[in-house]
Amino acid sequence: MAGGNFLCNLRRMAFAIGALGLTIGGPGTADAGQSVTASLAPMLSRVIPTVVTISVRGKSNDEQDDTLYLTPGAQNKSSPSQTAVGQISETAGTGVITDARNGYILTNNHVIEGATSIKVTIASGESYDAVAVGADAQTDLAVIRIRAAGLSQAVLGDSGSLNVGDYVVAIGTPYGLGKSATFGIVSALDRSGLGLDLEEGFIQTDASLNPGNSGGALVDLEGKVVGINTAILGPSGANIGIGFAVPINTASAIMRQLVAHGEIRRGQLGVQVQDSSADFARALGVGASTGALVNEVRPRSPGAEAGIVVGDVITAVDGVPVSGSTQLRARISALPPETVVKLTLLRRSGSVQVVATLAAAVTEPPVEAVDYVDGKGLLDLVTLQTLDAASDAFGKVQGALISSISDNSPAAAAGLQPGDVITSVNQTNATTPQMVVELSKASTDLLLLGIFRDGRRSFLVVKR
């Protein structure tokens, strides 16, 4: 089995390199009986000098390690520490030189977090003391700096152009073994819902990642950095071919802010979004089932001033497509306040473009009171109640509280639950139970509800 996997990987590597028109074999390989050798060595010889080893000293804790592990059935955690809590520990990670002239190195926040000293070893074997320029826990990225001459600088690619199936190479220092490269493909894009307390939207790859790879480069076959390796999914931290990297487009925007300010100043659009779907596209009358569906627009926010309305589907930022809510949030939060963005929206009337200037803060929506009644039609077997102080939603939204619902109702099948607050019906705001019932009467086959649950707004489609 192992031999078969090796041959399979060798064949796909040879195919990939041949497809790119790169050198395959040496002189005289045209003879049919002569073996052909595919190699990534020419590309790696350029890229490896841009990757550094980072050694960190600091106080140990219960979860001291350089690598984030995602263990099935458990939340984000690190592997067990081998150092007693409170003692000095040493860990090693990886970084990527992004500015050779100024000595800036991009890595993971969890690699340097809590460090009392940071040492960087470059390709020549020379070591330098490093200082932290800035770090961002939300994206798990950090920038450190060394003073050194003759550094090699990485070429950054475009993670937005990646496709599932593209070949990639992960470069790092696993288990302190020095520079290592592993080969694989992009397994998935915009991966979220991993249980990490981070801004997600990761690149997933089967290129082997191990302890020590954190902060290293994920590169394409041209040697351009497309991601910063960050986390591993596996039992007890073991590698099973599922690793995650922060897209370089996100990392680049974060890095620019860390270098300029030492911290992240996040812009806000003032809208709340969720993933769109085929059902939502049908209910909204739009021509695409992907994108970020707007379910709330805060008054006087940049989104409101730009003309965004509830029910719009945001499909691109500055001409770059967004596939869903996670990608949109990552794209916007990586930009500083006062950034002007051009958004592409889908509405029933067609595609439109609006321009918004991101803000640092937004104003919360006003609060109003509501009333009570029973559901009809697609809301049959649903009891609507006045929103009162007993509800967690009181003082946050206006709408009709679901006090009870039959398991046999279409609304229950759609996912409506007791405690939910219906705030809109078919994109029309509903401030009372009576309004919900009246607005829903006209819909016999499909009903689009805006709901508020657990502090967040979202849409539900109720079908006959």
Short mmCIF file of C-alpha atoms in Angstrom, two decimals, residues 374-382 384 437 440-441 447:
data_model
loop_
_atom_site.label_atom_id
_atom_site.label_comp_id
_atom_site.label_asym_id
_atom_site.label_seq_id
_atom_site.Cartn_x
_atom_site.Cartn_y
_atom_site.Cartn_z
CA ASP A 374 -51.43 32.84 16.16
CA GLY A 375 -49.89 31.72 12.84
CA LYS A 376 -51.74 30.81 9.61
CA GLY A 377 -50.89 29.22 6.26
CA LEU A 378 -47.20 28.26 6.10
CA LEU A 379 -47.01 29.37 9.75
CA ASP A 380 -49.89 27.08 10.75
CA LEU A 381 -49.34 25.32 14.11
CA VAL A 382 -47.04 28.14 15.22
CA LEU A 384 -46.60 33.89 18.00
CA VAL A 437 -49.45 36.68 10.03
CA SER A 440 -47.34 35.57 5.36
CA LYS A 441 -50.91 35.06 4.02
CA LEU A 447 -41.96 31.91 2.71
#
